[in-house]
Amino acid sequence: MAANIRSATPADVGAIFALMHELAEFEKLTHLFVATEDAVHDALFGARSSSEALVAEADGRIVGYALFFHNYSTFLGRRGLYLEDLYVQPTQRGSGLGTCMLRRLAALAVERQCGRFEWSVLDWNQPAIDFYEKLGATVLPDWRIVRVTDEALERLAAPDNAS
């Protein structure tokens, strides 16, 4: 099997979107999946794009993707690279595509002088945790993701809530 990792192009958005939905199914989170193909295109290639992506191809088709963006560490005083999604279709797992994408992103983080490269992993996804640790990543036990969405976000943003 010939494999290739490359930067995503606008023509790849449909395939990336389909893989995003597969990821939501794998994580049992389809009830939270409300993204649209247009929103993904805008995030990656719109006038105010906020994200970038790599795609993994095998035998002429896209079988994986990595979606990432920059964040900033006030403690380091440098930007970082944040991996939002890394997904490889089940039939391609173990082929090295995930490792290749992570290595490419690590090289990009070094090239862009990022202070760190980080991402989140679900606590039940032990195969992913083992994979990341094998590559030298540390799963931080003392940090939790804090999130405000939907109506709670609207309430928090409302001017009458200002204190």
PDB file of C-alpha atoms in Angstrom:
ATOM      1  CA  MET A   1       0.000   0.000   0.000  1.00  0.00           C
ATOM      2  CA  ALA A   2       1.379   3.395  -0.995  1.00  0.00           C
ATOM      3  CA  ALA A   3       0.683   6.013   1.682  1.00  0.00           C
ATOM      4  CA  ASN A   4       1.002   9.767   1.496  1.00  0.00           C
ATOM      5  CA  ILE A   5       0.610  12.546   4.087  1.00  0.00           C
ATOM      6  CA  ARG A   6      -0.051  16.015   2.708  1.00  0.00           C
ATOM      7  CA  SER A   7      -1.652  19.347   3.525  1.00  0.00           C
ATOM      8  CA  ALA A   8      -5.371  19.422   2.900  1.00  0.00           C
ATOM      9  CA  THR A   9      -6.777  21.353  -0.037  1.00  0.00           C
ATOM     10  CA  PRO A  10     -10.295  22.728  -0.546  1.00  0.00           C
ATOM     11  CA  ALA A  11     -11.076  19.675  -2.691  1.00  0.00           C
ATOM     12  CA  ASP A  12     -10.514  17.463   0.389  1.00  0.00           C
ATOM     13  CA  VAL A  13     -13.203  19.038   2.568  1.00  0.00           C
ATOM     14  CA  GLY A  14     -15.904  16.487   1.709  1.00  0.00           C
ATOM     15  CA  ALA A  15     -13.649  13.580   2.626  1.00  0.00           C
ATOM     16  CA  ILE A  16     -12.466  15.304   5.818  1.00  0.00           C
ATOM     17  CA  PHE A  17     -16.062  16.025   6.806  1.00  0.00           C
ATOM     18  CA  ALA A  18     -17.023  12.367   6.267  1.00  0.00           C
ATOM     19  CA  LEU A  19     -14.076  11.263   8.424  1.00  0.00           C
ATOM     20  CA  MET A  20     -15.099  13.752  11.116  1.00  0.00           C
ATOM     21  CA  HIS A  21     -18.470  12.034  11.255  1.00  0.00           C
ATOM     22  CA  GLU A  22     -16.760   8.635  11.484  1.00  0.00           C
ATOM     23  CA  LEU A  23     -14.734   9.971  14.419  1.00  0.00           C
ATOM     24  CA  ALA A  24     -17.923  11.149  16.147  1.00  0.00           C
ATOM     25  CA  GLU A  25     -19.376   7.652  15.670  1.00  0.00           C
ATOM     26  CA  PHE A  26     -16.213   6.025  17.062  1.00  0.00           C
ATOM     27  CA  GLU A  27     -16.314   8.304  20.110  1.00  0.00           C
ATOM     28  CA  LYS A  28     -20.071   7.708  20.521  1.00  0.00           C
ATOM     29  CA  LEU A  29     -20.675  11.457  20.240  1.00  0.00           C
ATOM     30  CA  THR A  30     -22.800  11.789  17.104  1.00  0.00           C
ATOM     31  CA  HIS A  31     -25.474  13.505  19.203  1.00  0.00           C
ATOM     32  CA  LEU A  32     -23.004  16.414  19.532  1.00  0.00           C
ATOM     33  CA  PHE A  33     -21.970  16.460  15.869  1.00  0.00           C
ATOM     34  CA  VAL A  34     -23.621  19.502  14.303  1.00  0.00           C
ATOM     35  CA  ALA A  35     -20.798  20.645  12.012  1.00  0.00           C
ATOM     36  CA  THR A  36     -21.542  21.218   8.353  1.00  0.00           C
ATOM     37  CA  GLU A  37     -19.303  20.753   5.363  1.00  0.00           C
ATOM     38  CA  ASP A  38     -19.537  24.515   4.680  1.00  0.00           C
ATOM     39  CA  ALA A  39     -18.409  25.320   8.234  1.00  0.00           C
ATOM     40  CA  VAL A  40     -15.433  22.973   7.888  1.00  0.00           C
ATOM     41  CA  HIS A  41     -14.514  24.564   4.559  1.00  0.00           C
ATOM     42  CA  ASP A  42     -14.734  28.023   6.124  1.00  0.00           C
ATOM     43  CA  ALA A  43     -12.603  27.015   9.123  1.00  0.00           C
ATOM     44  CA  LEU A  44      -9.898  25.556   6.893  1.00  0.00           C
ATOM     45  CA  PHE A  45      -9.981  27.782   3.810  1.00  0.00           C
ATOM     46  CA  GLY A  46     -12.299  30.748   4.439  1.00  0.00           C
ATOM     47  CA  ALA A  47     -11.275  34.397   4.607  1.00  0.00           C
ATOM     48  CA  ARG A  48     -10.754  34.074   8.379  1.00  0.00           C
ATOM     49  CA  SER A  49      -9.590  30.468   8.478  1.00  0.00           C
ATOM     50  CA  SER A  50      -8.695  29.301  11.953  1.00  0.00           C
ATOM     51  CA  SER A  51      -7.475  25.755  11.374  1.00  0.00           C
ATOM     52  CA  GLU A  52      -5.298  23.639   9.149  1.00  0.00           C
ATOM     53  CA  ALA A  53      -5.388  19.972   8.266  1.00  0.00           C
ATOM     54  CA  LEU A  54      -3.256  17.147   7.002  1.00  0.00           C
ATOM     55  CA  VAL A  55      -4.748  14.219   5.148  1.00  0.00           C
ATOM     56  CA  ALA A  56      -3.471  10.675   4.899  1.00  0.00           C
ATOM     57  CA  GLU A  57      -4.001   8.932   1.603  1.00  0.00           C
ATOM     58  CA  ALA A  58      -3.734   5.227   0.891  1.00  0.00           C
ATOM     59  CA  ASP A  59      -4.340   3.711  -2.522  1.00  0.00           C
ATOM     60  CA  GLY A  60      -5.574   7.041  -3.867  1.00  0.00           C
ATOM     61  CA  ARG A  61      -8.191   7.774  -1.223  1.00  0.00           C
ATOM     62  CA  ILE A  62      -8.215   9.814   1.971  1.00  0.00           C
ATOM     63  CA  VAL A  63      -8.262   7.462   4.966  1.00  0.00           C
ATOM     64  CA  GLY A  64      -7.256   9.804   7.785  1.00  0.00           C
ATOM     65  CA  TYR A  65      -6.848  13.403   8.818  1.00  0.00           C
ATOM     66  CA  ALA A  66      -5.314  15.614  11.458  1.00  0.00           C
ATOM     67  CA  LEU A  67      -6.985  18.974  12.151  1.00  0.00           C
ATOM     68  CA  PHE A  68      -4.942  21.505  14.142  1.00  0.00           C
ATOM     69  CA  PHE A  69      -4.544  25.169  15.034  1.00  0.00           C
ATOM     70  CA  HIS A  70      -2.319  27.465  17.046  1.00  0.00           C
ATOM     71  CA  ASN A  71      -2.897  28.376  20.674  1.00  0.00           C
ATOM     72  CA  TYR A  72      -0.713  30.417  23.006  1.00  0.00           C
ATOM     73  CA  SER A  73       1.039  29.660  26.284  1.00  0.00           C
ATOM     74  CA  THR A  74       1.408  32.653  28.567  1.00  0.00           C
ATOM     75  CA  PHE A  75       3.837  30.684  30.745  1.00  0.00           C
ATOM     76  CA  LEU A  76       6.112  29.893  27.800  1.00  0.00           C
ATOM     77  CA  GLY A  77       5.493  33.168  26.027  1.00  0.00           C
ATOM     78  CA  ARG A  78       5.160  31.245  22.776  1.00  0.00           C
ATOM     79  CA  ARG A  79       2.457  29.826  20.617  1.00  0.00           C
ATOM     80  CA  GLY A  80       1.726  26.140  20.575  1.00  0.00           C
ATOM     81  CA  LEU A  81       0.246  23.684  18.144  1.00  0.00           C
ATOM     82  CA  TYR A  82      -3.024  22.110  19.251  1.00  0.00           C
ATOM     83  CA  LEU A  83      -4.261  18.928  17.590  1.00  0.00           C
ATOM     84  CA  GLU A  84      -8.051  18.936  17.616  1.00  0.00           C
ATOM     85  CA  ASP A  85      -8.568  15.646  15.767  1.00  0.00           C
ATOM     86  CA  LEU A  86      -6.402  12.745  14.686  1.00  0.00           C
ATOM     87  CA  TYR A  87      -8.360  10.041  12.940  1.00  0.00           C
ATOM     88  CA  VAL A  88      -7.363   7.069  10.828  1.00  0.00           C
ATOM     89  CA  GLN A  89      -9.992   4.681   9.543  1.00  0.00           C
ATOM     90  CA  PRO A  90     -10.033   1.365  11.433  1.00  0.00           C
ATOM     91  CA  THR A  91      -8.891  -0.650   8.402  1.00  0.00           C
ATOM     92  CA  GLN A  92      -5.759   1.535   8.176  1.00  0.00           C
ATOM     93  CA  ARG A  93      -4.818   1.542  11.870  1.00  0.00           C
ATOM     94  CA  GLY A  94      -1.448   0.005  12.561  1.00  0.00           C
ATOM     95  CA  SER A  95      -0.176   1.025   9.130  1.00  0.00           C
ATOM     96  CA  GLY A  96       1.895   3.920  10.493  1.00  0.00           C
ATOM     97  CA  LEU A  97      -0.302   6.709   9.148  1.00  0.00           C
ATOM     98  CA  GLY A  98      -1.122   8.096  12.610  1.00  0.00           C
ATOM     99  CA  THR A  99       2.539   8.110  13.561  1.00  0.00           C
ATOM    100  CA  CYS A 100       3.445   9.816  10.277  1.00  0.00           C
ATOM    101  CA  MET A 101       0.853  12.544  10.836  1.00  0.00           C
ATOM    102  CA  LEU A 102       2.009  13.138  14.425  1.00  0.00           C
ATOM    103  CA  ARG A 103       5.642  13.305  13.306  1.00  0.00           C
ATOM    104  CA  ARG A 104       4.729  15.761  10.545  1.00  0.00           C
ATOM    105  CA  LEU A 105       2.867  17.934  13.057  1.00  0.00           C
ATOM    106  CA  ALA A 106       5.757  17.764  15.530  1.00  0.00           C
ATOM    107  CA  ALA A 107       8.123  18.896  12.771  1.00  0.00           C
ATOM    108  CA  LEU A 108       5.726  21.717  11.902  1.00  0.00           C
ATOM    109  CA  ALA A 109       5.602  22.780  15.572  1.00  0.00           C
ATOM    110  CA  VAL A 110       9.413  22.850  15.697  1.00  0.00           C
ATOM    111  CA  GLU A 111       9.612  24.740  12.386  1.00  0.00           C
ATOM    112  CA  ARG A 112       7.109  27.313  13.639  1.00  0.00           C
ATOM    113  CA  GLN A 113       8.998  27.639  16.951  1.00  0.00           C
ATOM    114  CA  CYS A 114       6.075  26.441  19.030  1.00  0.00           C
ATOM    115  CA  GLY A 115       6.689  25.895  22.728  1.00  0.00           C
ATOM    116  CA  ARG A 116       4.558  22.771  22.813  1.00  0.00           C
ATOM    117  CA  PHE A 117       2.403  20.384  20.820  1.00  0.00           C
ATOM    118  CA  GLU A 118      -0.657  19.091  22.663  1.00  0.00           C
ATOM    119  CA  TRP A 119      -4.048  17.460  22.327  1.00  0.00           C
ATOM    120  CA  SER A 120      -6.741  15.720  24.363  1.00  0.00           C
ATOM    121  CA  VAL A 121      -7.661  12.059  24.540  1.00  0.00           C
ATOM    122  CA  LEU A 122     -10.765  10.427  25.974  1.00  0.00           C
ATOM    123  CA  ASP A 123      -9.978   8.598  29.202  1.00  0.00           C
ATOM    124  CA  TRP A 124     -11.573   5.362  27.951  1.00  0.00           C
ATOM    125  CA  ASN A 125      -9.495   5.261  24.765  1.00  0.00           C
ATOM    126  CA  GLN A 126      -6.622   3.190  26.155  1.00  0.00           C
ATOM    127  CA  PRO A 127      -5.287   2.129  22.728  1.00  0.00           C
ATOM    128  CA  ALA A 128      -4.835   5.821  21.828  1.00  0.00           C
ATOM    129  CA  ILE A 129      -3.289   6.618  25.223  1.00  0.00           C
ATOM    130  CA  ASP A 130      -0.835   3.744  24.809  1.00  0.00           C
ATOM    131  CA  PHE A 131      -0.011   4.876  21.265  1.00  0.00           C
ATOM    132  CA  TYR A 132       0.649   8.467  22.355  1.00  0.00           C
ATOM    133  CA  GLU A 133       2.769   7.436  25.335  1.00  0.00           C
ATOM    134  CA  LYS A 134       4.815   5.109  23.097  1.00  0.00           C
ATOM    135  CA  LEU A 135       5.650   8.176  20.982  1.00  0.00           C
ATOM    136  CA  GLY A 136       6.841  10.103  24.044  1.00  0.00           C
ATOM    137  CA  ALA A 137       3.695  12.079  24.899  1.00  0.00           C
ATOM    138  CA  THR A 138       2.600  12.586  28.501  1.00  0.00           C
ATOM    139  CA  VAL A 139      -1.070  12.270  29.424  1.00  0.00           C
ATOM    140  CA  LEU A 140      -1.566  14.919  32.095  1.00  0.00           C
ATOM    141  CA  PRO A 141      -3.604  13.478  34.985  1.00  0.00           C
ATOM    142  CA  ASP A 142      -4.312  16.746  36.782  1.00  0.00           C
ATOM    143  CA  TRP A 143      -5.933  18.849  34.027  1.00  0.00           C
ATOM    144  CA  ARG A 144      -9.579  18.858  32.992  1.00  0.00           C
ATOM    145  CA  ILE A 145     -11.220  20.469  29.993  1.00  0.00           C
ATOM    146  CA  VAL A 146     -13.632  23.270  30.884  1.00  0.00           C
ATOM    147  CA  ARG A 147     -16.314  23.992  28.301  1.00  0.00           C
ATOM    148  CA  VAL A 148     -19.250  26.373  27.939  1.00  0.00           C
ATOM    149  CA  THR A 149     -21.650  25.755  25.013  1.00  0.00           C
ATOM    150  CA  ASP A 150     -25.095  26.466  23.675  1.00  0.00           C
ATOM    151  CA  GLU A 151     -27.486  28.196  26.107  1.00  0.00           C
ATOM    152  CA  ALA A 152     -24.873  28.374  28.859  1.00  0.00           C
ATOM    153  CA  LEU A 153     -22.572  30.248  26.481  1.00  0.00           C
ATOM    154  CA  GLU A 154     -25.374  32.642  25.552  1.00  0.00           C
ATOM    155  CA  ARG A 155     -26.149  33.278  29.232  1.00  0.00           C
ATOM    156  CA  LEU A 156     -22.494  33.861  30.074  1.00  0.00           C
ATOM    157  CA  ALA A 157     -22.155  36.293  27.169  1.00  0.00           C
ATOM    158  CA  ALA A 158     -25.325  38.242  28.021  1.00  0.00           C
ATOM    159  CA  PRO A 159     -24.597  41.841  29.117  1.00  0.00           C
ATOM    160  CA  ASP A 160     -27.068  41.598  32.019  1.00  0.00           C
ATOM    161  CA  ASN A 161     -24.805  38.913  33.560  1.00  0.00           C
ATOM    162  CA  ALA A 162     -21.910  41.338  33.914  1.00  0.00           C
ATOM    163  CA  SER A 163     -20.770  41.699  37.488  1.00  0.00           C
TER     164      SER A 163
END
